[in-house]
Coordinates of C-alpha atoms and ligand atoms in Angstrom, one line a residue:
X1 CA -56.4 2.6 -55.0
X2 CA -54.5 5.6 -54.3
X3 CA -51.1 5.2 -53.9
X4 CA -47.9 7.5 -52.9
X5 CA -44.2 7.7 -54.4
X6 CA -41.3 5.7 -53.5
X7 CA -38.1 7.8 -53.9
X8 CA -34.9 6.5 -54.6
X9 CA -32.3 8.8 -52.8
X10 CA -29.4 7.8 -55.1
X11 CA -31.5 10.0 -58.0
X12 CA -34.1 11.6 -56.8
X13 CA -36.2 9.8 -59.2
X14 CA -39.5 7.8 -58.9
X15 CA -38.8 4.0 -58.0
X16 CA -42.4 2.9 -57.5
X17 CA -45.6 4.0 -56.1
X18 CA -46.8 2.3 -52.5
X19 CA -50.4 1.8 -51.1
X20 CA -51.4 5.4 -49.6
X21 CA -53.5 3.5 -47.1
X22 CA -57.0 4.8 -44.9
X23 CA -58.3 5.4 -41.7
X24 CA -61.1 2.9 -42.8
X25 CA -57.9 0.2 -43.8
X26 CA -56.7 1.0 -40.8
X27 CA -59.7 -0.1 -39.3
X28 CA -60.2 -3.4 -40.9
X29 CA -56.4 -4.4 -40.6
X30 CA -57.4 -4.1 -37.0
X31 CA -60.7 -5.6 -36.9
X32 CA -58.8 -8.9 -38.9
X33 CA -55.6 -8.7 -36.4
X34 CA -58.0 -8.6 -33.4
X35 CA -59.7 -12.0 -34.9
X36 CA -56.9 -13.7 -35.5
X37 CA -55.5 -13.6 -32.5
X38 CA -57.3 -16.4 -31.1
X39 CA -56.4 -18.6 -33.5
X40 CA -52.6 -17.9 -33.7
X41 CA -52.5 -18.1 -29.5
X42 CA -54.1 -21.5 -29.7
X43 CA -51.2 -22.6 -31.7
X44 CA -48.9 -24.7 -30.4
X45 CA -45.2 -23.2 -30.1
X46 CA -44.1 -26.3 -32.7
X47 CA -46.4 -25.1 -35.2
X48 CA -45.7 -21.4 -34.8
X49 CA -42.1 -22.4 -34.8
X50 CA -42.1 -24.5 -38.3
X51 CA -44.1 -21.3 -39.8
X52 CA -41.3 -18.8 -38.6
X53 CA -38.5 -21.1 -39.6
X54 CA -40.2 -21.3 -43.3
X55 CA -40.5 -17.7 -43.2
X56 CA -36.5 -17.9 -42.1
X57 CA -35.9 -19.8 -45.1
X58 CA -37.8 -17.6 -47.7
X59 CA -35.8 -14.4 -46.6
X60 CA -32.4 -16.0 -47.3
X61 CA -33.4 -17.3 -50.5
X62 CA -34.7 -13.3 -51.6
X63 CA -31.7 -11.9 -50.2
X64 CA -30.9 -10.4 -53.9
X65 CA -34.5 -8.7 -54.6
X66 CA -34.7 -7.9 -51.0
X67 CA -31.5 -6.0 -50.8
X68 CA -31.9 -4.4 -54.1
X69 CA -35.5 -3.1 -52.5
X70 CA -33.4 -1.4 -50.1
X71 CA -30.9 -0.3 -51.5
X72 CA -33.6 1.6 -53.8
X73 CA -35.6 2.9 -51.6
X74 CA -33.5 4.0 -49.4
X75 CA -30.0 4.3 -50.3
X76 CA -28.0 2.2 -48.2
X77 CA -25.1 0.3 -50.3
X78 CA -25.7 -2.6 -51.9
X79 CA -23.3 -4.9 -49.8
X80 CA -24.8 -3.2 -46.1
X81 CA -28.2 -4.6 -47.9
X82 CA -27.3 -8.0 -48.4
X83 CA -25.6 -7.8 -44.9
X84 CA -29.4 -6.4 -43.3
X85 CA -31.4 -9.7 -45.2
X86 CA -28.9 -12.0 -43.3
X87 CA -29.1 -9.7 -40.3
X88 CA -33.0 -9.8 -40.4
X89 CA -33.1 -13.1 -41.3
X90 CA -31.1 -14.0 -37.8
X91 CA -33.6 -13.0 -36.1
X92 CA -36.5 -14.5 -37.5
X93 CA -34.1 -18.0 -37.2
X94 CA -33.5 -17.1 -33.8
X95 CA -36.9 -16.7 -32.4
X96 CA -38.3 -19.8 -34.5
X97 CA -36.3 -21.5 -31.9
X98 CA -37.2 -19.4 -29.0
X99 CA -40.8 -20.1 -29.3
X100 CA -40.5 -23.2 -28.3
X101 CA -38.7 -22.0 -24.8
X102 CA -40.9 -19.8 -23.7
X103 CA -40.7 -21.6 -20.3
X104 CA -42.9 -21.0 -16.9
X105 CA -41.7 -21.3 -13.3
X106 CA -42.6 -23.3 -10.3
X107 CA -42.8 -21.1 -7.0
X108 CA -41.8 -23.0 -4.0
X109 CA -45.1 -22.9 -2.3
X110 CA -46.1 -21.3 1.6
X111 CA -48.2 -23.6 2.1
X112 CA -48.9 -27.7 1.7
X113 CA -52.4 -27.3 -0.1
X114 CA -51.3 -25.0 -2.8
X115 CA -48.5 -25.4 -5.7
X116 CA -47.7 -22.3 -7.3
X117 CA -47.1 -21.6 -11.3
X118 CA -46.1 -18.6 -13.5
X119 CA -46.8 -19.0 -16.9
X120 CA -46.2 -16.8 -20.3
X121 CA -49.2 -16.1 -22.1
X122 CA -49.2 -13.6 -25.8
X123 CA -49.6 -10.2 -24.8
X124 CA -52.3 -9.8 -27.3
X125 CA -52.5 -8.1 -30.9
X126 CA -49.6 -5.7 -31.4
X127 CA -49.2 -2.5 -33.6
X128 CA -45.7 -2.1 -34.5
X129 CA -43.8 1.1 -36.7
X130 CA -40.6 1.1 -37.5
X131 CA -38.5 3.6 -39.3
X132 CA -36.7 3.5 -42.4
X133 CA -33.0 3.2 -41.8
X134 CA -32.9 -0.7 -41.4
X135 CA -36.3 -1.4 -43.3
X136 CA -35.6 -5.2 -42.9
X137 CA -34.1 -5.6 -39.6
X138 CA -36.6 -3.5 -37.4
X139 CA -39.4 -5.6 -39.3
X140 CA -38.4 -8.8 -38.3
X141 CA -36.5 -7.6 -34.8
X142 CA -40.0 -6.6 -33.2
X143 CA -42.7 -9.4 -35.5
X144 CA -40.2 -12.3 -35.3
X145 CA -40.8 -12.4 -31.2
X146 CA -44.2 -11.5 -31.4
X147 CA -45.1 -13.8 -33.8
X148 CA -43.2 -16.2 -32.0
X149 CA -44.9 -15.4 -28.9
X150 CA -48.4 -16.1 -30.2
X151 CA -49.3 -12.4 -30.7
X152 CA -50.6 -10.9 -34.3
X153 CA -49.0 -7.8 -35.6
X154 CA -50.3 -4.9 -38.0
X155 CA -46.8 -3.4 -38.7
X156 CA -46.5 0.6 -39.9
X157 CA -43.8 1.3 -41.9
X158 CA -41.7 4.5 -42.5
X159 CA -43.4 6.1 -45.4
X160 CA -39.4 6.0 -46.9
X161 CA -39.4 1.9 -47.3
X162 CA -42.5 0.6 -47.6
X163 CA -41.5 -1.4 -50.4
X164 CA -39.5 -3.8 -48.2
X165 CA -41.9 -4.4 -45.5
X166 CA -44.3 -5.1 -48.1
X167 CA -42.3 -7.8 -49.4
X168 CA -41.6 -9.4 -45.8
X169 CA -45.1 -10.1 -45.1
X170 CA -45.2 -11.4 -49.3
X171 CA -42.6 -13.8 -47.5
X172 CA -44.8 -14.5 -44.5
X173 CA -47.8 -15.4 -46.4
X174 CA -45.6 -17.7 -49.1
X175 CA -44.5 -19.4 -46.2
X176 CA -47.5 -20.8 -45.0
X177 CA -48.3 -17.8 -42.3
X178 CA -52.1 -16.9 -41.7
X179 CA -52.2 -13.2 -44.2
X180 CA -54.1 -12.0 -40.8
X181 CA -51.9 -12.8 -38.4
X182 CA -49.1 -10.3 -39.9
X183 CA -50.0 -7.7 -41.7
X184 CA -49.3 -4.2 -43.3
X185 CA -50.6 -0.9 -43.7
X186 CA -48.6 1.9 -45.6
X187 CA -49.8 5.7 -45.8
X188 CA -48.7 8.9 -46.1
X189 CA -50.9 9.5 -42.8
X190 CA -48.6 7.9 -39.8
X191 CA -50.5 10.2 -37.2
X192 CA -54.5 9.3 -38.5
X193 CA -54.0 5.6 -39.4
X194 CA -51.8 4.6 -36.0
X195 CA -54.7 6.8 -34.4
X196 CA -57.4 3.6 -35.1
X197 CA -54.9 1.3 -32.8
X198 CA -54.1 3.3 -30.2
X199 CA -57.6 4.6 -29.5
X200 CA -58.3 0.6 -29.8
X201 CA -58.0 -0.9 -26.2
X202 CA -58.3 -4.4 -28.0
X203 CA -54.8 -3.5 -29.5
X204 CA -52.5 -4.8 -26.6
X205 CA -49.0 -3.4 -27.1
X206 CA -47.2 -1.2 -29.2
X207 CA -43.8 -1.4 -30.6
X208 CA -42.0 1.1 -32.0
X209 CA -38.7 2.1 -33.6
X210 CA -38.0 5.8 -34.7
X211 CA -36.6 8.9 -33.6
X212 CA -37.3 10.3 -29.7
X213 CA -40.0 13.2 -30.2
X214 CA -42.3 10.6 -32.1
X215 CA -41.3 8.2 -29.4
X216 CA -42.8 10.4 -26.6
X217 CA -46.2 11.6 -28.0
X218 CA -46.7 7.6 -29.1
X219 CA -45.8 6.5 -25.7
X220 CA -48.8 9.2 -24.6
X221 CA -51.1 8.3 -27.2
X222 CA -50.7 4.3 -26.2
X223 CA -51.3 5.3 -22.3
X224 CA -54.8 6.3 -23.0
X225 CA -55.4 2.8 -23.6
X226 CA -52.8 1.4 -21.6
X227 CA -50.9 -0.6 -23.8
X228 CA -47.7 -2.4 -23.3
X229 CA -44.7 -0.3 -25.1
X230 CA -41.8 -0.9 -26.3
X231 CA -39.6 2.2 -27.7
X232 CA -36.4 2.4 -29.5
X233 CA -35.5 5.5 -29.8
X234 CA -32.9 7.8 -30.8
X235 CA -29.0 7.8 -30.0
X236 CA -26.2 9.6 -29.4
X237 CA -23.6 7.0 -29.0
X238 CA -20.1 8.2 -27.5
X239 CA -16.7 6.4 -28.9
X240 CA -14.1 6.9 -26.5
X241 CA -10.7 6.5 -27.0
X242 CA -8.4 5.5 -24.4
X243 CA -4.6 6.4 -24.5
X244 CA -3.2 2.8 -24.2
X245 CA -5.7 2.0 -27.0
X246 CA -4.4 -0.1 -30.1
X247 CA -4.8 2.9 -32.4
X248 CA -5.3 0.7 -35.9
X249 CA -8.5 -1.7 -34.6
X250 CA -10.1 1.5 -33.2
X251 CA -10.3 3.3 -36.5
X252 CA -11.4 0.5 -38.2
X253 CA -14.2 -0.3 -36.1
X254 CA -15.0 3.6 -35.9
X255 CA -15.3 3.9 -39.1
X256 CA -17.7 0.7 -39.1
X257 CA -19.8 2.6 -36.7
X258 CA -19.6 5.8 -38.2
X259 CA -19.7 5.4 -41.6
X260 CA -22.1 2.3 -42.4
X261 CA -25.5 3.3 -43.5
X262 CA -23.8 6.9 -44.5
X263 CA -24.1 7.4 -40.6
X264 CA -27.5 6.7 -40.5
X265 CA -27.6 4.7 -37.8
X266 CA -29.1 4.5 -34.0
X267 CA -25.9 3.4 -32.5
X268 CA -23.2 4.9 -34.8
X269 CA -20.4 6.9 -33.1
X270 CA -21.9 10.6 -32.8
X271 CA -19.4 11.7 -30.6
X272 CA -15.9 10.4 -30.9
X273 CA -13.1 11.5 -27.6
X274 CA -9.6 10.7 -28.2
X275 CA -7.1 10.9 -25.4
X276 CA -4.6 13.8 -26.1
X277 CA -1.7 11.7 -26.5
X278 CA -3.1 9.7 -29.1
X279 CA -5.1 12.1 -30.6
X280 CA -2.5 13.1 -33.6
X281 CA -1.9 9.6 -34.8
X282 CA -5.6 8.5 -34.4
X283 CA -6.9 11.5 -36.1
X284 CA -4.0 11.1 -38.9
X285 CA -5.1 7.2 -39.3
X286 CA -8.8 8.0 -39.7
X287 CA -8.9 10.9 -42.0
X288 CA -6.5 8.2 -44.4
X289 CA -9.6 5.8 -44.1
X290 CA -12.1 8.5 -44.4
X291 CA -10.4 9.6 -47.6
X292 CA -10.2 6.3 -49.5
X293 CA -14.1 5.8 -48.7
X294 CA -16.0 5.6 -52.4
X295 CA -18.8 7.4 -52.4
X296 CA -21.6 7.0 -55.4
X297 CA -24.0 4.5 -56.9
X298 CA -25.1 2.5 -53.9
X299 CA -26.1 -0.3 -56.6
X300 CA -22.5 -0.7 -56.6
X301 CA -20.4 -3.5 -55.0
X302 CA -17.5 -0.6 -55.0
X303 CA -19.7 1.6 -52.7
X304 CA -19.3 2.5 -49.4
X305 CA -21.1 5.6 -48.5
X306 CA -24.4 6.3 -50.1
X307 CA -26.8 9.2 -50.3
X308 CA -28.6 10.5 -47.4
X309 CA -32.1 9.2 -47.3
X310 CA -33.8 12.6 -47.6
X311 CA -33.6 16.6 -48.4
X312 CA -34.3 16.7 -44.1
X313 CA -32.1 14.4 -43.5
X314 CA -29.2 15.9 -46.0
X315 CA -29.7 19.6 -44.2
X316 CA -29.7 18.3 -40.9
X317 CA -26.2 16.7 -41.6
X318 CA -25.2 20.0 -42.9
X319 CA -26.5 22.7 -40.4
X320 CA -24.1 20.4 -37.6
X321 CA -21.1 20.8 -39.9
X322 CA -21.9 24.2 -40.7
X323 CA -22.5 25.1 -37.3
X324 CA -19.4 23.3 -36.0
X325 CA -17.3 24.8 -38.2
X326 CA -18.6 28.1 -37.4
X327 CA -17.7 27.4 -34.2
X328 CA -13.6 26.8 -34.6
X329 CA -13.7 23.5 -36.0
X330 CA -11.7 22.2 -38.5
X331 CA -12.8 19.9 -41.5
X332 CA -9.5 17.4 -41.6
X333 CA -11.3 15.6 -44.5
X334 CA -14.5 16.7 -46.5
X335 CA -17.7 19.5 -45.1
X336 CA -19.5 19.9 -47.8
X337 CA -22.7 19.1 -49.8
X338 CA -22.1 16.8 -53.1
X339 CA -24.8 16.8 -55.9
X340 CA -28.0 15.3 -55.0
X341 CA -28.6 14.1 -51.6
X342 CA -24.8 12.9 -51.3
X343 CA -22.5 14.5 -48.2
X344 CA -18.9 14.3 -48.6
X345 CA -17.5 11.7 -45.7
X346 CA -16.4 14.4 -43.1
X347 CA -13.5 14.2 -40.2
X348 CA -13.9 17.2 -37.8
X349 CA -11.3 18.5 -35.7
X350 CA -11.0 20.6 -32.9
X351 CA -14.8 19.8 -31.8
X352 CA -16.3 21.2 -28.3
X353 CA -18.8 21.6 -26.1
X354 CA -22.0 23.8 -27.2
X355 CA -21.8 22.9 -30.8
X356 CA -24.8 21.3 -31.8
X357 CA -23.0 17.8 -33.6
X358 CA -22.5 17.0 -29.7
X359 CA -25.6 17.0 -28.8
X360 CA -28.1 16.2 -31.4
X361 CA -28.6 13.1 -33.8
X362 CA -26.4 14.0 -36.8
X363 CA -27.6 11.1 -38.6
X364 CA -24.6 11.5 -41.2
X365 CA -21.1 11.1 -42.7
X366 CA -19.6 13.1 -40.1
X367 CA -17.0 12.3 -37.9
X368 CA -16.5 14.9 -35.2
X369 CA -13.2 14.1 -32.5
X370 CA -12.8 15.6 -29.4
X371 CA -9.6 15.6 -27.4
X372 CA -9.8 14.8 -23.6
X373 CA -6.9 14.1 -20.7
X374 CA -8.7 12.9 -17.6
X375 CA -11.2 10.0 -17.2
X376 CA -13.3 10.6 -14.4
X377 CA -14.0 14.4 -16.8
X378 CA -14.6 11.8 -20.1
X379 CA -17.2 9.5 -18.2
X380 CA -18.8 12.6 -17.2
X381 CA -19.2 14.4 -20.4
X382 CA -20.3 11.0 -22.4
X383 CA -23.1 10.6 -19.8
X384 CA -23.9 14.5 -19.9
X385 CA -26.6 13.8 -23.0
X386 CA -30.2 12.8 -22.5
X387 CA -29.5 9.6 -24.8
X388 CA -28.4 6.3 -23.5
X389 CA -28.6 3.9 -25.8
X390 CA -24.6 2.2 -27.2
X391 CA -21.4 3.6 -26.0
X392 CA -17.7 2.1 -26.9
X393 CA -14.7 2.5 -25.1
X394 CA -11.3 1.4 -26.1
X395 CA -8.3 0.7 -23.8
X396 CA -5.6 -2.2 -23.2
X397 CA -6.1 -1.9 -19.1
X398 CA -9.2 -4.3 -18.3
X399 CA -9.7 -2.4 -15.0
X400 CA -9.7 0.8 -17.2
X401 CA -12.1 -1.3 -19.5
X402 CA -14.6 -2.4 -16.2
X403 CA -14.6 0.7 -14.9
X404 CA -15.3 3.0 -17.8
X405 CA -17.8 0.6 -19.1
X406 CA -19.7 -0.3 -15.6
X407 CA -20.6 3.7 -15.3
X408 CA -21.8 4.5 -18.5
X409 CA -25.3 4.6 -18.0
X410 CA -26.2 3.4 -21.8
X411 CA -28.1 0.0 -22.8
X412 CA -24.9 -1.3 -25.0
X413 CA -21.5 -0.6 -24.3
X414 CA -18.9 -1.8 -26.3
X415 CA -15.2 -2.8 -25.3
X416 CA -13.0 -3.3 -28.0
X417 CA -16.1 -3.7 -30.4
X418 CA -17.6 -1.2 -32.5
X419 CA -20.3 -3.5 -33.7
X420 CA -21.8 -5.4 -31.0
X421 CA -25.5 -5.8 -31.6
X422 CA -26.5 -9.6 -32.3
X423 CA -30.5 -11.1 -32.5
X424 CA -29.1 -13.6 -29.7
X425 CA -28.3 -9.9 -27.3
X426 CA -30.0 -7.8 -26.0
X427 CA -30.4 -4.3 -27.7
X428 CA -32.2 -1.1 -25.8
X429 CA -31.5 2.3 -24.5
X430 CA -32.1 4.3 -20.9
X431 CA -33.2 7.6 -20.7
X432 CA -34.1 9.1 -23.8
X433 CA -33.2 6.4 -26.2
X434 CA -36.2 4.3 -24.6
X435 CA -37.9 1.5 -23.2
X436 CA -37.4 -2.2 -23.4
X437 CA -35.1 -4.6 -25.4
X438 CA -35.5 -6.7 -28.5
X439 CA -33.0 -9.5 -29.3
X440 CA -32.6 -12.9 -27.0
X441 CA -35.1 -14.1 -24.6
X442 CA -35.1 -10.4 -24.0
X443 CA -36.8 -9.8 -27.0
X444 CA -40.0 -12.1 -26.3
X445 CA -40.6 -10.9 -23.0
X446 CA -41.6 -8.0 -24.4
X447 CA -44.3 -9.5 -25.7
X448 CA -45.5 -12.1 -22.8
X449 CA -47.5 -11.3 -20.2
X450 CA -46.6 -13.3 -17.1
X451 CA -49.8 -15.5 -15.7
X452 CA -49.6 -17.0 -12.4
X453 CA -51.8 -19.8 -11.6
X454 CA -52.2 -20.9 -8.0
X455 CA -54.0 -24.4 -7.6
X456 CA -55.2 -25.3 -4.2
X457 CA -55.4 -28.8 -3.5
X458 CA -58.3 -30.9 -1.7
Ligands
LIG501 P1 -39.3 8.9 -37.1 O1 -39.5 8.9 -35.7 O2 -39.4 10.1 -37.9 O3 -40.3 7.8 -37.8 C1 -40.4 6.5 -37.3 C2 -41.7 6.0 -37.7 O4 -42.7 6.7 -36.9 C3 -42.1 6.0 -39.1 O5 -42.8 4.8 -39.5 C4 -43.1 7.2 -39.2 O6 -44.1 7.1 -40.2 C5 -43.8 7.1 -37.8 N1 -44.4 8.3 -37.3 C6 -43.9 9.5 -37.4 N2 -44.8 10.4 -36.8 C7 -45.9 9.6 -36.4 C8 -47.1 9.9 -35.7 N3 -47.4 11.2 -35.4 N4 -47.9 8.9 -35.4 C9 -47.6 7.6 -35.7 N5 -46.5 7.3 -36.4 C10 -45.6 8.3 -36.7 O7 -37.9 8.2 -37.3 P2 -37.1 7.8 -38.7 O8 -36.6 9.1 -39.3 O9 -37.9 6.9 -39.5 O10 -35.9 7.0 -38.1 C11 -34.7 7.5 -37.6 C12 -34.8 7.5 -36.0 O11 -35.0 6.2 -35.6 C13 -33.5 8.0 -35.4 O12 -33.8 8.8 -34.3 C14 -32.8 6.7 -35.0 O13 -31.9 6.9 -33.9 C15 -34.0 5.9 -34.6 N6 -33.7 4.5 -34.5 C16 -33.6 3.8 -33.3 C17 -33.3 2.5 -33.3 C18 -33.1 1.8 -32.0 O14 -33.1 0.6 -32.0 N7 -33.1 2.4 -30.9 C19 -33.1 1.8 -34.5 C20 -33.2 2.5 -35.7 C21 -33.5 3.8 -35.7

């Protein structure tokens, strides 16, 4: 079997060696999902339900060699691992219940010899990728409603955390789920293997999690057979910072949003706008959290920033502070490289307009602030980015509060939260962050197709 490397980011070393699966894999993972589909529809929603709530169970019991997986493959700390298992876990709990509610509704009828009905029926089988930044949570966020729903999945991984993915379908199969109903197929080939389902009209939707520009060409690619999609795509999440904010439960949640995941994440604070008569005190708060933040080991309970997951994603993070810096910014706290794929946690000063940390993914450590006076001028500028996926705004003033929040055009704004995604929500971007939600009821429409049935009476 040929197989790839696994890289652990913390040392650049070997951590184990993946399936480096084929085309013709591909083809028969397809071929088996496509067969199975009938069988897993015809299932009632009880019996899907018990299997996904088995599944539930299994995941909480491997939270410790799941979140070790992860941490090892792709860096995250050890603590934000153990936090993803209960986080992925959610969600398969969540939609165990859900398939049992997949209710229909009655139409009030135009006419006495017809009653009216629209039902949900499974989309069909579904090809899902994810990336690898949550290699747990984007699993079970997109199979746990599909599954739920009475579709089969063949799920891609990110060719970063396979390893985890792998383990989740282990999970599946241990608890009682049909091996073809969910599978997986790893490669080093994302573009040839995901080729076999989208040229594959039997192949009904696709789901997918990753970055915009392989969000667009896979939306193209699954038009040709005109599959369902759902895309999650990038971010660039603004954080503003109101003047009658309270100062100390903003920087704590910014640096939650910032700083988990080493910055790696969709909806983490990219752009961060204090009001100018805050902005000394806020800035002076946050680079005394930034500061105290241990970075190292990510096997470590002590750690909370770990490596970048790649050499790509390591330069990227350091061609925004380079460039900002160049630029007139100032680095309150940290710029620079550490050994290995490490960044020093960063606070950035004096940030503005046309520096590239403002309007690209950084997808790292880096905190960048920018000062600002007037709102209507704030809204403008945190909507002035083709992303629209979380935004946060902090303020005392609830009319502030509505009216900042009510014209941000993003999926997820939070008030006074820096951490508001929950399975039971609804979690999506406009514009350029995507297409669709996953989380809540939300999430399983996604992958129902509404049938209505009209039945005429004698
Ligand atoms: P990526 O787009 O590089 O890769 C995502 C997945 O797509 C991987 O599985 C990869 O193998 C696959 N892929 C890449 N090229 C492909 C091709 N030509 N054909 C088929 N598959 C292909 O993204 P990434 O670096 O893994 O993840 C980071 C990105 O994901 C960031 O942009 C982040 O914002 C985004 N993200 C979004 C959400 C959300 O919910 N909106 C959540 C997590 C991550």
């Amino acid at each position: 079997m040929k197989t790839f490397d696994v890289i652990n980011p913390a040392t650049s070393a070997v951590l184990d060696r993946a399936p480096d699966q084929s085309v013709a894999e591909a083809k028969a993972a397809l071929e088996k999902s496509v067969a199975a589909f009938g069988m897993w529809k015809a299932k009632t929603p009880f019996e899907r339900s018990a299997v996904l709530r088995k599944w539930y169970e299994l995941i909480v019991k491997d939270e410790d060699t799941l979140a070790k997986m992860m941490t090892g493959e792709m860096g995250k700390p050890i603590t934000e691992s153990r936090g993803e298992v209960k986080y992925a876990a959610a969600f398969v709990e969540w939609y165990a219940e859900e398939a049992k509610r997949a209710y229909g509704e009655i139409i009030p009828t135009h006419a006495n010899n017809k009653r009216m009905f629209a039902t949900r029926q499974p989309v069909g089988p579904v090809y899902a990728v994810t990336p690898w930044n949550f290699p747990a949570a984007m699993v079970t966020r997109k199979v746990a409603p599909a599954l739920a729903a009475g579709c089969t999945v063949v799920l891609k991984p990110a060719e970063q955390s396979p390893l985890t993915a792998i383990r989740l379908v282990e999970l599946w199969v241990n608890a009682g789920g049909p091996p073809d109903v969910f599978q997986v197929i790893t490669t080093m080939d994302p573009a040839a293997v995901s080729a076999v389902f989208f040229d594959d009209a039997r192949v009904r939707k696709l789901t997918f999690t990753g970055s915009t520009e392989v969000g667009i060409k896979l939306y193209q690619l699954a038009a040709k057979t005109m599959k369902r999609v759902s895309l999650e795509l990038g971010g660039h999440a603004p954080f503003i910072v109101c003047e009658d904010a309270d100062i100390p439960a903003a920087v704590q949640q910014v640096m939650l949003s910032k700083f988990r995941n080493a910055g790696q994440t969709c909806v983490c604070a990219n752009r961060i706008y204090v009001h100018e008569k805050i902005q000394s005190p806020f800035a002076e708060a946050m680079a005394d959290s930034v500061k105290k933040l241990r970075v190292g080991d990510p096997m470590s309970d002590q750690t909370q920033v770990g490596p970048l997951v790649d050499q790509q994603g390591l330069d990227k993070v350091a061609s925004h502070v380079d460039d900002a810096l160049g630029k007139g910014a100032t680095a309150m706290v940290g710029g620079r490289k550490k050994e290995g794929l490490f960044f020093e946690p960063t606070l950035l000063t004096g940030v503005s307009a046309g520096m590239r940390i403002l309007e690209e993914e950084t997808f790292g450590p880096v905190a960048p602030i920018v000062g600002f006076t007037d709102e209507a001028a704030i809204i403008r500028a945190a909507n002035n980015t083709p992303y629209g996926l979380a935004a946060y705004v902090w303020t005392r003033d609830l009319g502030r509060a509505f009216r900042i929040a009510e014209q941000l055009e993003y999926g997820i704004v939070g008030v006074n939260d820096g951490t508001p995604a929950v399975p039971h929500a609804p979690f999506g971007g406009v514009k350029f962050s995507g297409i669709g939600r996953e989380g809540g009821p939300w999430g399983m429409e996604e992958y129902l197709d509404v049938r209505y049935i009209s039945v005429g009476l004698p």
